[in-house]
mmCIF file with all atom_site columns, C-alpha atoms in Angstrom:
data_model
loop_
_atom_site.group_PDB
_atom_site.id
_atom_site.type_symbol
_atom_site.label_atom_id
_atom_site.label_alt_id
_atom_site.label_comp_id
_atom_site.label_asym_id
_atom_site.label_entity_id
_atom_site.label_seq_id
_atom_site.pdbx_PDB_ins_code
_atom_site.Cartn_x
_atom_site.Cartn_y
_atom_site.Cartn_z
_atom_site.occupancy
_atom_site.B_iso_or_equiv
_atom_site.pdbx_formal_charge
_atom_site.auth_seq_id
_atom_site.auth_comp_id
_atom_site.auth_asym_id
_atom_site.auth_atom_id
_atom_site.pdbx_PDB_model_num
ATOM 1   C CA . UNK A 1 1   ? 9.737   2.221   -15.360 1.00 88.00 ? 175 UNK A CA 1
ATOM 2   C CA . UNK A 1 2   ? 6.855   1.018   -12.739 1.00 93.00 ? 176 UNK A CA 1
ATOM 3   C CA . UNK A 1 3   ? 7.983   0.332   -9.009  1.00 93.00 ? 177 UNK A CA 1
ATOM 4   C CA . UNK A 1 4   ? 6.315   -0.664  -6.045  1.00 96.00 ? 178 UNK A CA 1
ATOM 5   C CA . UNK A 1 5   ? 7.647   0.751   -2.468  1.00 95.00 ? 179 UNK A CA 1
ATOM 6   C CA . UNK A 1 6   ? 6.761   -1.455  0.614   1.00 97.00 ? 180 UNK A CA 1
ATOM 7   C CA . UNK A 1 7   ? 7.375   0.255   4.006   1.00 94.00 ? 181 UNK A CA 1
ATOM 8   C CA . UNK A 1 8   ? 7.973   -2.263  6.607   1.00 94.00 ? 182 UNK A CA 1
ATOM 9   C CA . UNK A 1 9   ? 8.826   -0.769  9.797   1.00 88.00 ? 183 UNK A CA 1
ATOM 10  C CA . UNK A 1 10  ? 9.427   -2.748  13.172  1.00 84.00 ? 184 UNK A CA 1
ATOM 11  C CA . UNK A 1 11  ? 7.886   -0.128  15.661  1.00 76.00 ? 185 UNK A CA 1
ATOM 12  C CA . UNK A 1 12  ? 4.071   0.528   16.012  1.00 75.00 ? 186 UNK A CA 1
ATOM 13  C CA . UNK A 1 13  ? 2.456   2.691   19.002  1.00 71.00 ? 187 UNK A CA 1
ATOM 14  C CA . UNK A 1 14  ? -1.049  1.378   18.887  1.00 70.00 ? 188 UNK A CA 1
ATOM 15  C CA . UNK A 1 15  ? -0.483  -2.249  17.677  1.00 75.00 ? 189 UNK A CA 1
ATOM 16  C CA . UNK A 1 16  ? 3.056   -3.080  18.742  1.00 74.00 ? 190 UNK A CA 1
ATOM 17  C CA . UNK A 1 17  ? 4.756   -5.262  15.950  1.00 85.00 ? 191 UNK A CA 1
ATOM 18  C CA . UNK A 1 18  ? 1.627   -5.378  13.688  1.00 88.00 ? 192 UNK A CA 1
ATOM 19  C CA . UNK A 1 19  ? 3.699   -5.975  10.504  1.00 92.00 ? 193 UNK A CA 1
ATOM 20  C CA . UNK A 1 20  ? 5.195   -8.999  11.757  1.00 93.00 ? 194 UNK A CA 1
ATOM 21  C CA . UNK A 1 21  ? 2.212   -10.697 13.543  1.00 94.00 ? 195 UNK A CA 1
ATOM 22  C CA . UNK A 1 22  ? 0.641   -13.453 11.687  1.00 95.00 ? 196 UNK A CA 1
ATOM 23  C CA . UNK A 1 23  ? -2.470  -13.319 9.712   1.00 96.00 ? 197 UNK A CA 1
ATOM 24  C CA . UNK A 1 24  ? -3.507  -16.872 8.792   1.00 96.00 ? 198 UNK A CA 1
ATOM 25  C CA . UNK A 1 25  ? -0.677  -18.385 6.717   1.00 96.00 ? 199 UNK A CA 1
ATOM 26  C CA . UNK A 1 26  ? 1.557   -15.115 6.542   1.00 97.00 ? 200 UNK A CA 1
ATOM 27  C CA . UNK A 1 27  ? 2.877   -12.443 8.576   1.00 96.00 ? 201 UNK A CA 1
ATOM 28  C CA . UNK A 1 28  ? 0.795   -9.211  7.868   1.00 96.00 ? 202 UNK A CA 1
ATOM 29  C CA . UNK A 1 29  ? 3.525   -7.672  5.535   1.00 96.00 ? 203 UNK A CA 1
ATOM 30  C CA . UNK A 1 30  ? 3.833   -10.644 3.466   1.00 97.00 ? 204 UNK A CA 1
ATOM 31  C CA . UNK A 1 31  ? 0.404   -10.433 2.235   1.00 98.00 ? 205 UNK A CA 1
ATOM 32  C CA . UNK A 1 32  ? 1.596   -6.937  0.533   1.00 98.00 ? 206 UNK A CA 1
ATOM 33  C CA . UNK A 1 33  ? 4.872   -8.567  -0.521  1.00 97.00 ? 207 UNK A CA 1
ATOM 34  C CA . UNK A 1 34  ? 3.098   -11.386 -2.397  1.00 97.00 ? 208 UNK A CA 1
ATOM 35  C CA . UNK A 1 35  ? 0.329   -9.259  -3.964  1.00 98.00 ? 209 UNK A CA 1
ATOM 36  C CA . UNK A 1 36  ? 2.769   -6.847  -5.571  1.00 97.00 ? 210 UNK A CA 1
ATOM 37  C CA . UNK A 1 37  ? 4.883   -9.650  -7.068  1.00 97.00 ? 211 UNK A CA 1
ATOM 38  C CA . UNK A 1 38  ? 1.687   -11.398 -7.995  1.00 97.00 ? 212 UNK A CA 1
ATOM 39  C CA . UNK A 1 39  ? 0.396   -8.454  -10.044 1.00 97.00 ? 213 UNK A CA 1
ATOM 40  C CA . UNK A 1 40  ? 3.397   -8.707  -12.388 1.00 96.00 ? 214 UNK A CA 1
ATOM 41  C CA . UNK A 1 41  ? 3.199   -4.980  -12.951 1.00 96.00 ? 215 UNK A CA 1
ATOM 42  C CA . UNK A 1 42  ? 6.570   -3.937  -11.582 1.00 96.00 ? 216 UNK A CA 1
ATOM 43  C CA . UNK A 1 43  ? 10.201  -3.493  -12.899 1.00 94.00 ? 217 UNK A CA 1
ATOM 44  C CA . UNK A 1 44  ? 11.172  -3.615  -9.377  1.00 93.00 ? 218 UNK A CA 1
ATOM 45  C CA . UNK A 1 45  ? 9.653   -3.848  -5.733  1.00 96.00 ? 219 UNK A CA 1
ATOM 46  C CA . UNK A 1 46  ? 11.660  -1.773  -3.288  1.00 96.00 ? 220 UNK A CA 1
ATOM 47  C CA . UNK A 1 47  ? 11.308  -2.547  0.587   1.00 96.00 ? 221 UNK A CA 1
ATOM 48  C CA . UNK A 1 48  ? 12.120  -0.298  3.015   1.00 94.00 ? 222 UNK A CA 1
ATOM 49  C CA . UNK A 1 49  ? 12.835  -1.616  6.225   1.00 94.00 ? 223 UNK A CA 1
ATOM 50  C CA . UNK A 1 50  ? 14.825  -1.115  9.428   1.00 91.00 ? 224 UNK A CA 1
ATOM 51  C CA . UNK A 1 51  ? 14.165  -5.025  10.172  1.00 93.00 ? 225 UNK A CA 1
ATOM 52  C CA . UNK A 1 52  ? 17.631  -7.111  9.772   1.00 93.00 ? 226 UNK A CA 1
ATOM 53  C CA . UNK A 1 53  ? 15.256  -10.120 9.298   1.00 94.00 ? 227 UNK A CA 1
ATOM 54  C CA . UNK A 1 54  ? 13.253  -8.819  6.513   1.00 95.00 ? 228 UNK A CA 1
ATOM 55  C CA . UNK A 1 55  ? 16.566  -7.341  4.602   1.00 95.00 ? 229 UNK A CA 1
ATOM 56  C CA . UNK A 1 56  ? 18.066  -10.449 4.868   1.00 94.00 ? 230 UNK A CA 1
ATOM 57  C CA . UNK A 1 57  ? 14.942  -12.269 3.796   1.00 94.00 ? 231 UNK A CA 1
ATOM 58  C CA . UNK A 1 58  ? 14.401  -10.418 0.281   1.00 94.00 ? 232 UNK A CA 1
ATOM 59  C CA . UNK A 1 59  ? 17.925  -9.461  -0.130  1.00 91.00 ? 233 UNK A CA 1
ATOM 60  C CA . UNK A 1 60  ? 19.154  -11.834 -3.087  1.00 92.00 ? 234 UNK A CA 1
ATOM 61  C CA . UNK A 1 61  ? 15.409  -11.732 -4.659  1.00 94.00 ? 235 UNK A CA 1
ATOM 62  C CA . UNK A 1 62  ? 15.533  -10.949 -8.408  1.00 94.00 ? 236 UNK A CA 1
ATOM 63  C CA . UNK A 1 63  ? 12.231  -8.907  -8.243  1.00 94.00 ? 237 UNK A CA 1
ATOM 64  C CA . UNK A 1 64  ? 13.139  -7.190  -5.086  1.00 95.00 ? 238 UNK A CA 1
ATOM 65  C CA . UNK A 1 65  ? 15.497  -4.255  -3.774  1.00 94.00 ? 239 UNK A CA 1
ATOM 66  C CA . UNK A 1 66  ? 15.624  -4.552  0.147   1.00 94.00 ? 240 UNK A CA 1
ATOM 67  C CA . UNK A 1 67  ? 17.261  -1.141  1.522   1.00 92.00 ? 241 UNK A CA 1
ATOM 68  C CA . UNK A 1 68  ? 17.550  -0.292  5.098   1.00 91.00 ? 242 UNK A CA 1
ATOM 69  C CA . UNK A 1 69  ? 15.851  2.246   6.586   1.00 89.00 ? 243 UNK A CA 1
ATOM 70  C CA . UNK A 1 70  ? 17.977  5.292   8.397   1.00 87.00 ? 244 UNK A CA 1
ATOM 71  C CA . UNK A 1 71  ? 17.297  6.164   11.993  1.00 83.00 ? 245 UNK A CA 1
ATOM 72  C CA . UNK A 1 72  ? 15.648  9.284   10.758  1.00 82.00 ? 246 UNK A CA 1
ATOM 73  C CA . UNK A 1 73  ? 12.834  7.358   8.987   1.00 80.00 ? 247 UNK A CA 1
ATOM 74  C CA . UNK A 1 74  ? 12.817  4.474   11.579  1.00 79.00 ? 248 UNK A CA 1
ATOM 75  C CA . UNK A 1 75  ? 11.116  6.729   14.441  1.00 77.00 ? 249 UNK A CA 1
ATOM 76  C CA . UNK A 1 76  ? 7.746   6.700   15.290  1.00 74.00 ? 250 UNK A CA 1
ATOM 77  C CA . UNK A 1 77  ? 7.159   10.172  13.668  1.00 75.00 ? 251 UNK A CA 1
ATOM 78  C CA . UNK A 1 78  ? 8.430   9.510   10.731  1.00 80.00 ? 252 UNK A CA 1
ATOM 79  C CA . UNK A 1 79  ? 6.079   9.307   7.255   1.00 84.00 ? 253 UNK A CA 1
ATOM 80  C CA . UNK A 1 80  ? 5.651   7.606   4.131   1.00 86.00 ? 254 UNK A CA 1
ATOM 81  C CA . UNK A 1 81  ? 6.905   10.725  2.368   1.00 87.00 ? 255 UNK A CA 1
ATOM 82  C CA . UNK A 1 82  ? 10.103  10.383  4.183   1.00 89.00 ? 256 UNK A CA 1
ATOM 83  C CA . UNK A 1 83  ? 10.540  7.136   3.430   1.00 89.00 ? 257 UNK A CA 1
ATOM 84  C CA . UNK A 1 84  ? 10.047  7.889   -0.681  1.00 88.00 ? 258 UNK A CA 1
ATOM 85  C CA . UNK A 1 85  ? 12.763  10.619  -0.215  1.00 87.00 ? 259 UNK A CA 1
ATOM 86  C CA . UNK A 1 86  ? 15.089  8.425   1.274   1.00 89.00 ? 260 UNK A CA 1
ATOM 87  C CA . UNK A 1 87  ? 14.545  5.896   -1.746  1.00 88.00 ? 261 UNK A CA 1
ATOM 88  C CA . UNK A 1 88  ? 14.845  8.735   -4.238  1.00 85.00 ? 262 UNK A CA 1
ATOM 89  C CA . UNK A 1 89  ? 17.837  10.022  -2.617  1.00 86.00 ? 263 UNK A CA 1
ATOM 90  C CA . UNK A 1 90  ? 19.537  6.609   -2.873  1.00 87.00 ? 264 UNK A CA 1
ATOM 91  C CA . UNK A 1 91  ? 18.355  5.562   -6.047  1.00 84.00 ? 265 UNK A CA 1
ATOM 92  C CA . UNK A 1 92  ? 17.520  8.628   -8.199  1.00 77.00 ? 266 UNK A CA 1
ATOM 93  C CA . UNK A 1 93  ? 19.531  7.852   -11.367 1.00 76.00 ? 267 UNK A CA 1
ATOM 94  C CA . UNK A 1 94  ? 17.366  4.824   -11.600 1.00 75.00 ? 268 UNK A CA 1
ATOM 95  C CA . UNK A 1 95  ? 14.046  6.184   -10.637 1.00 78.00 ? 269 UNK A CA 1
ATOM 96  C CA . UNK A 1 96  ? 13.927  9.364   -12.771 1.00 75.00 ? 270 UNK A CA 1
ATOM 97  C CA . UNK A 1 97  ? 10.454  9.397   -14.728 1.00 78.00 ? 271 UNK A CA 1
ATOM 98  C CA . UNK A 1 98  ? 9.075   5.955   -12.830 1.00 85.00 ? 272 UNK A CA 1
ATOM 99  C CA . UNK A 1 99  ? 5.443   5.573   -11.791 1.00 90.00 ? 273 UNK A CA 1
ATOM 100 C CA . UNK A 1 100 ? 5.759   4.813   -8.430  1.00 92.00 ? 274 UNK A CA 1
ATOM 101 C CA . UNK A 1 101 ? 3.303   2.941   -6.223  1.00 95.00 ? 275 UNK A CA 1
ATOM 102 C CA . UNK A 1 102 ? 3.341   2.823   -2.514  1.00 95.00 ? 276 UNK A CA 1
ATOM 103 C CA . UNK A 1 103 ? 1.539   -0.354  -0.904  1.00 97.00 ? 277 UNK A CA 1
ATOM 104 C CA . UNK A 1 104 ? 1.067   -0.105  2.818   1.00 95.00 ? 278 UNK A CA 1
ATOM 105 C CA . UNK A 1 105 ? 1.482   -3.426  4.251   1.00 95.00 ? 279 UNK A CA 1
ATOM 106 C CA . UNK A 1 106 ? -1.365  -2.819  6.633   1.00 94.00 ? 280 UNK A CA 1
ATOM 107 C CA . UNK A 1 107 ? -3.782  -3.469  4.115   1.00 96.00 ? 281 UNK A CA 1
ATOM 108 C CA . UNK A 1 108 ? -3.623  -6.979  3.417   1.00 97.00 ? 282 UNK A CA 1
ATOM 109 C CA . UNK A 1 109 ? -6.781  -8.053  1.502   1.00 97.00 ? 283 UNK A CA 1
ATOM 110 C CA . UNK A 1 110 ? -6.036  -5.886  -1.675  1.00 96.00 ? 284 UNK A CA 1
ATOM 111 C CA . UNK A 1 111 ? -6.147  -8.431  -5.078  1.00 97.00 ? 285 UNK A CA 1
ATOM 112 C CA . UNK A 1 112 ? -3.494  -8.391  -7.434  1.00 97.00 ? 286 UNK A CA 1
ATOM 113 C CA . UNK A 1 113 ? -5.655  -7.515  -10.207 1.00 97.00 ? 287 UNK A CA 1
ATOM 114 C CA . UNK A 1 114 ? -6.482  -4.564  -8.146  1.00 97.00 ? 288 UNK A CA 1
ATOM 115 C CA . UNK A 1 115 ? -2.852  -3.367  -8.164  1.00 97.00 ? 289 UNK A CA 1
ATOM 116 C CA . UNK A 1 116 ? -2.336  -4.010  -11.564 1.00 97.00 ? 290 UNK A CA 1
ATOM 117 C CA . UNK A 1 117 ? -5.507  -1.942  -12.247 1.00 96.00 ? 291 UNK A CA 1
ATOM 118 C CA . UNK A 1 118 ? -4.101  0.798   -10.184 1.00 95.00 ? 292 UNK A CA 1
ATOM 119 C CA . UNK A 1 119 ? -0.565  0.705   -12.012 1.00 95.00 ? 293 UNK A CA 1
ATOM 120 C CA . UNK A 1 120 ? -2.531  1.036   -15.476 1.00 94.00 ? 294 UNK A CA 1
ATOM 121 C CA . UNK A 1 121 ? -4.959  3.955   -14.014 1.00 91.00 ? 295 UNK A CA 1
ATOM 122 C CA . UNK A 1 122 ? -1.515  5.676   -12.790 1.00 91.00 ? 296 UNK A CA 1
ATOM 123 C CA . UNK A 1 123 ? -0.070  5.785   -16.418 1.00 88.00 ? 297 UNK A CA 1
ATOM 124 C CA . UNK A 1 124 ? -3.093  8.074   -17.518 1.00 88.00 ? 298 UNK A CA 1
ATOM 125 C CA . UNK A 1 125 ? -2.749  10.736  -14.939 1.00 83.00 ? 299 UNK A CA 1
ATOM 126 C CA . UNK A 1 126 ? -0.853  13.644  -14.727 1.00 77.00 ? 300 UNK A CA 1
ATOM 127 C CA . UNK A 1 127 ? -0.162  14.196  -10.782 1.00 73.00 ? 301 UNK A CA 1
ATOM 128 C CA . UNK A 1 128 ? -1.262  11.446  -8.001  1.00 84.00 ? 302 UNK A CA 1
ATOM 129 C CA . UNK A 1 129 ? -3.422  8.527   -7.209  1.00 89.00 ? 303 UNK A CA 1
ATOM 130 C CA . UNK A 1 130 ? -4.896  7.410   -4.191  1.00 88.00 ? 304 UNK A CA 1
ATOM 131 C CA . UNK A 1 131 ? -7.376  4.296   -3.315  1.00 91.00 ? 305 UNK A CA 1
ATOM 132 C CA . UNK A 1 132 ? -10.593 4.755   -1.795  1.00 87.00 ? 306 UNK A CA 1
ATOM 133 C CA . UNK A 1 133 ? -13.812 3.172   -0.699  1.00 84.00 ? 307 UNK A CA 1
ATOM 134 C CA . UNK A 1 134 ? -17.298 4.130   -0.537  1.00 76.00 ? 308 UNK A CA 1
ATOM 135 C CA . UNK A 1 135 ? -19.513 4.714   2.727   1.00 72.00 ? 309 UNK A CA 1
ATOM 136 C CA . UNK A 1 136 ? -22.792 3.745   3.314   1.00 69.00 ? 310 UNK A CA 1
ATOM 137 C CA . UNK A 1 137 ? -24.623 6.942   2.871   1.00 63.00 ? 311 UNK A CA 1
ATOM 138 C CA . UNK A 1 138 ? -26.866 9.004   0.803   1.00 56.00 ? 312 UNK A CA 1
ATOM 139 C CA . UNK A 1 139 ? -24.741 12.342  1.264   1.00 55.00 ? 313 UNK A CA 1
ATOM 140 C CA . UNK A 1 140 ? -23.370 13.415  -2.185  1.00 53.00 ? 314 UNK A CA 1
ATOM 141 C CA . UNK A 1 141 ? -19.819 14.471  -3.334  1.00 50.00 ? 315 UNK A CA 1
ATOM 142 C CA . UNK A 1 142 ? -17.829 13.862  -0.233  1.00 51.00 ? 316 UNK A CA 1
ATOM 143 C CA . UNK A 1 143 ? -14.210 12.747  -0.059  1.00 53.00 ? 317 UNK A CA 1
ATOM 144 C CA . UNK A 1 144 ? -13.288 12.181  3.885   1.00 50.00 ? 318 UNK A CA 1
ATOM 145 C CA . UNK A 1 145 ? -10.052 13.324  4.879   1.00 49.00 ? 319 UNK A CA 1
ATOM 146 C CA . UNK A 1 146 ? -10.033 16.593  3.449   1.00 47.00 ? 320 UNK A CA 1
ATOM 147 C CA . UNK A 1 147 ? -10.898 20.161  4.533   1.00 43.00 ? 321 UNK A CA 1
ATOM 148 C CA . UNK A 1 148 ? -13.190 21.100  1.600   1.00 47.00 ? 322 UNK A CA 1
ATOM 149 C CA . UNK A 1 149 ? -15.502 18.269  1.312   1.00 45.00 ? 323 UNK A CA 1
ATOM 150 C CA . UNK A 1 150 ? -17.630 20.093  -1.080  1.00 45.00 ? 324 UNK A CA 1
ATOM 151 C CA . UNK A 1 151 ? -14.502 20.313  -3.975  1.00 48.00 ? 325 UNK A CA 1
ATOM 152 C CA . UNK A 1 152 ? -15.376 16.625  -4.455  1.00 49.00 ? 326 UNK A CA 1
ATOM 153 C CA . UNK A 1 153 ? -18.897 17.008  -6.015  1.00 49.00 ? 327 UNK A CA 1
ATOM 154 C CA . UNK A 1 154 ? -17.879 16.345  -9.658  1.00 48.00 ? 328 UNK A CA 1
ATOM 155 C CA . UNK A 1 155 ? -15.515 13.474  -8.723  1.00 54.00 ? 329 UNK A CA 1
ATOM 156 C CA . UNK A 1 156 ? -17.931 11.445  -6.349  1.00 53.00 ? 330 UNK A CA 1
ATOM 157 C CA . UNK A 1 157 ? -21.545 12.290  -7.363  1.00 53.00 ? 331 UNK A CA 1
ATOM 158 C CA . UNK A 1 158 ? -22.790 9.170   -5.737  1.00 63.00 ? 332 UNK A CA 1
ATOM 159 C CA . UNK A 1 159 ? -21.769 8.995   -2.177  1.00 65.00 ? 333 UNK A CA 1
ATOM 160 C CA . UNK A 1 160 ? -19.238 9.518   0.267   1.00 71.00 ? 334 UNK A CA 1
ATOM 161 C CA . UNK A 1 161 ? -15.562 8.122   -0.222  1.00 75.00 ? 335 UNK A CA 1
ATOM 162 C CA . UNK A 1 162 ? -12.860 7.668   2.348   1.00 78.00 ? 336 UNK A CA 1
ATOM 163 C CA . UNK A 1 163 ? -9.157  7.057   1.759   1.00 80.00 ? 337 UNK A CA 1
ATOM 164 C CA . UNK A 1 164 ? -8.411  3.711   2.755   1.00 83.00 ? 338 UNK A CA 1
ATOM 165 C CA . UNK A 1 165 ? -4.575  4.004   2.973   1.00 83.00 ? 339 UNK A CA 1
ATOM 166 C CA . UNK A 1 166 ? -3.959  1.247   0.850   1.00 92.00 ? 340 UNK A CA 1
ATOM 167 C CA . UNK A 1 167 ? -2.257  2.497   -2.313  1.00 95.00 ? 341 UNK A CA 1
ATOM 168 C CA . UNK A 1 168 ? -0.857  5.813   -3.167  1.00 92.00 ? 342 UNK A CA 1
ATOM 169 C CA . UNK A 1 169 ? 0.733   6.295   -6.693  1.00 92.00 ? 343 UNK A CA 1
ATOM 170 C CA . UNK A 1 170 ? 3.013   9.458   -8.064  1.00 88.00 ? 344 UNK A CA 1
ATOM 171 C CA . UNK A 1 171 ? 3.334   9.443   -11.640 1.00 84.00 ? 345 UNK A CA 1
ATOM 172 C CA . UNK A 1 172 ? 6.621   10.531  -13.602 1.00 81.00 ? 346 UNK A CA 1
ATOM 173 C CA . UNK A 1 173 ? 8.281   10.422  -10.466 1.00 74.00 ? 347 UNK A CA 1
ATOM 174 C CA . UNK A 1 174 ? 10.600  13.753  -9.812  1.00 66.00 ? 348 UNK A CA 1
ATOM 175 C CA . UNK A 1 175 ? 11.959  15.240  -6.943  1.00 57.00 ? 349 UNK A CA 1
ATOM 176 C CA . UNK A 1 176 ? 9.500   18.323  -7.038  1.00 60.00 ? 350 UNK A CA 1
ATOM 177 C CA . UNK A 1 177 ? 6.476   15.545  -7.000  1.00 64.00 ? 351 UNK A CA 1
ATOM 178 C CA . UNK A 1 178 ? 7.642   14.157  -3.586  1.00 71.00 ? 352 UNK A CA 1
ATOM 179 C CA . UNK A 1 179 ? 5.568   16.506  -1.470  1.00 76.00 ? 353 UNK A CA 1
ATOM 180 C CA . UNK A 1 180 ? 2.431   14.903  -0.803  1.00 77.00 ? 354 UNK A CA 1
ATOM 181 C CA . UNK A 1 181 ? 0.954   11.525  -1.478  1.00 79.00 ? 355 UNK A CA 1
ATOM 182 C CA . UNK A 1 182 ? -2.774  13.148  -2.091  1.00 75.00 ? 356 UNK A CA 1
ATOM 183 C CA . UNK A 1 183 ? -4.411  16.339  -2.409  1.00 71.00 ? 357 UNK A CA 1
ATOM 184 C CA . UNK A 1 184 ? -7.642  17.983  -4.231  1.00 69.00 ? 358 UNK A CA 1
ATOM 185 C CA . UNK A 1 185 ? -5.765  17.350  -7.662  1.00 72.00 ? 359 UNK A CA 1
ATOM 186 C CA . UNK A 1 186 ? -5.543  13.688  -7.046  1.00 77.00 ? 360 UNK A CA 1
ATOM 187 C CA . UNK A 1 187 ? -7.142  11.107  -8.652  1.00 81.00 ? 361 UNK A CA 1
ATOM 188 C CA . UNK A 1 188 ? -8.798  8.181   -7.155  1.00 84.00 ? 362 UNK A CA 1
ATOM 189 C CA . UNK A 1 189 ? -9.206  4.407   -7.797  1.00 89.00 ? 363 UNK A CA 1
ATOM 190 C CA . UNK A 1 190 ? -12.195 3.147   -5.934  1.00 88.00 ? 364 UNK A CA 1
ATOM 191 C CA . UNK A 1 191 ? -12.042 -0.272  -3.894  1.00 91.00 ? 365 UNK A CA 1
ATOM 192 C CA . UNK A 1 192 ? -14.735 -2.388  -2.300  1.00 89.00 ? 366 UNK A CA 1
ATOM 193 C CA . UNK A 1 193 ? -14.993 -1.944  1.430   1.00 87.00 ? 367 UNK A CA 1
ATOM 194 C CA . UNK A 1 194 ? -13.962 -5.483  2.181   1.00 90.00 ? 368 UNK A CA 1
ATOM 195 C CA . UNK A 1 195 ? -10.454 -5.139  0.445   1.00 93.00 ? 369 UNK A CA 1
ATOM 196 C CA . UNK A 1 196 ? -9.956  -1.814  2.154   1.00 91.00 ? 370 UNK A CA 1
ATOM 197 C CA . UNK A 1 197 ? -9.442  -2.822  5.484   1.00 91.00 ? 371 UNK A CA 1
ATOM 198 C CA . UNK A 1 198 ? -6.311  -1.025  6.965   1.00 91.00 ? 372 UNK A CA 1
ATOM 199 C CA . UNK A 1 199 ? -4.881  -2.476  10.104  1.00 92.00 ? 373 UNK A CA 1
ATOM 200 C CA . UNK A 1 200 ? -3.992  0.042   12.519  1.00 88.00 ? 374 UNK A CA 1
ATOM 201 C CA . UNK A 1 201 ? -5.117  -1.143  15.715  1.00 88.00 ? 375 UNK A CA 1
ATOM 202 C CA . UNK A 1 202 ? -5.951  -4.308  17.785  1.00 90.00 ? 376 UNK A CA 1
ATOM 203 C CA . UNK A 1 203 ? -9.605  -4.188  16.894  1.00 92.00 ? 377 UNK A CA 1
ATOM 204 C CA . UNK A 1 204 ? -8.524  -3.903  13.159  1.00 91.00 ? 378 UNK A CA 1
ATOM 205 C CA . UNK A 1 205 ? -6.351  -6.950  13.347  1.00 92.00 ? 379 UNK A CA 1
ATOM 206 C CA . UNK A 1 206 ? -9.735  -8.565  15.261  1.00 93.00 ? 380 UNK A CA 1
ATOM 207 C CA . UNK A 1 207 ? -11.853 -7.354  12.206  1.00 94.00 ? 381 UNK A CA 1
ATOM 208 C CA . UNK A 1 208 ? -9.190  -8.682  9.480   1.00 95.00 ? 382 UNK A CA 1
ATOM 209 C CA . UNK A 1 209 ? -9.043  -12.125 11.382  1.00 95.00 ? 383 UNK A CA 1
ATOM 210 C CA . UNK A 1 210 ? -12.912 -12.743 11.539  1.00 96.00 ? 384 UNK A CA 1
ATOM 211 C CA . UNK A 1 211 ? -13.287 -11.740 7.842   1.00 96.00 ? 385 UNK A CA 1
ATOM 212 C CA . UNK A 1 212 ? -10.539 -14.047 7.365   1.00 97.00 ? 386 UNK A CA 1
ATOM 213 C CA . UNK A 1 213 ? -12.487 -16.969 8.812   1.00 97.00 ? 387 UNK A CA 1
ATOM 214 C CA . UNK A 1 214 ? -15.758 -16.407 7.273   1.00 97.00 ? 388 UNK A CA 1
ATOM 215 C CA . UNK A 1 215 ? -15.286 -14.859 3.855   1.00 97.00 ? 389 UNK A CA 1
ATOM 216 C CA . UNK A 1 216 ? -14.415 -17.629 1.000   1.00 97.00 ? 390 UNK A CA 1
ATOM 217 C CA . UNK A 1 217 ? -13.119 -14.773 -1.340  1.00 96.00 ? 391 UNK A CA 1
ATOM 218 C CA . UNK A 1 218 ? -10.394 -14.025 1.230   1.00 97.00 ? 392 UNK A CA 1
ATOM 219 C CA . UNK A 1 219 ? -9.371  -17.356 1.907   1.00 97.00 ? 393 UNK A CA 1
ATOM 220 C CA . UNK A 1 220 ? -8.976  -17.780 -1.937  1.00 97.00 ? 394 UNK A CA 1
ATOM 221 C CA . UNK A 1 221 ? -6.929  -14.765 -2.000  1.00 97.00 ? 395 UNK A CA 1
ATOM 222 C CA . UNK A 1 222 ? -4.723  -16.332 1.194   1.00 98.00 ? 396 UNK A CA 1
ATOM 223 C CA . UNK A 1 223 ? -3.974  -19.172 -0.974  1.00 97.00 ? 397 UNK A CA 1
ATOM 224 C CA . UNK A 1 224 ? -3.049  -17.367 -3.969  1.00 97.00 ? 398 UNK A CA 1
ATOM 225 C CA . UNK A 1 225 ? -0.912  -15.106 -2.030  1.00 97.00 ? 399 UNK A CA 1
ATOM 226 C CA . UNK A 1 226 ? 0.743   -17.774 0.076   1.00 96.00 ? 400 UNK A CA 1
ATOM 227 C CA . UNK A 1 227 ? 1.378   -19.884 -3.278  1.00 96.00 ? 401 UNK A CA 1
ATOM 228 C CA . UNK A 1 228 ? 3.004   -16.973 -4.457  1.00 95.00 ? 402 UNK A CA 1
ATOM 229 C CA . UNK A 1 229 ? 5.801   -16.771 -1.760  1.00 93.00 ? 403 UNK A CA 1
ATOM 230 C CA . UNK A 1 230 ? 6.457   -20.461 -2.415  1.00 89.00 ? 404 UNK A CA 1
ATOM 231 C CA . UNK A 1 231 ? 7.345   -19.710 -6.132  1.00 85.00 ? 405 UNK A CA 1
ATOM 232 C CA . UNK A 1 232 ? 10.893  -20.594 -7.061  1.00 79.00 ? 406 UNK A CA 1
ATOM 233 C CA . UNK A 1 233 ? 12.982  -17.340 -7.873  1.00 71.00 ? 407 UNK A CA 1
#
């Protein structure tokens, strides 16, 4: 079984209500929901939310299971791991041995085919999988975000890479595996920098809007995803 998890929370400190702001034709979270559906790779898409509007919107969708987050996972200090643990506690009988992909709603420009490739790669790894992008540098063997960057010289011989917070995968889900979303043993799915935008602050939103205004590829993606949301269910 292959499942996607999309955490859609109302609160945000550095960019208030960012998940619900409009980016072009869609709200920010809708880009990710549409991409997950358009990938045609998931048996179910789980939406974890503390928004009654989002819950009602997807409550009857045949491909989506919307579930309400508890007060413990709705606070500003809660993590995506907390969300996954809560989901597993609620749906454990249906999720054992599933391949889980967490899709951040703050990464709007990932393509459905990238999600599909990520899912296929996840089926070939024993542990986890996370998405990264390459930085413009000649330094070799580094993955930014880890204490010992030299550990990655074999994995990344051709430059510096950074986690882009777009996609995380847990293969063969079990409660024992819900302890981290990435580690030194994780495998990595490489994405272009353009599709790796992660909206965390106001400046990120401005950069995303600018890219959408000038880039025909991103404009074409917007058309595909907005049409996906209009598909009859």
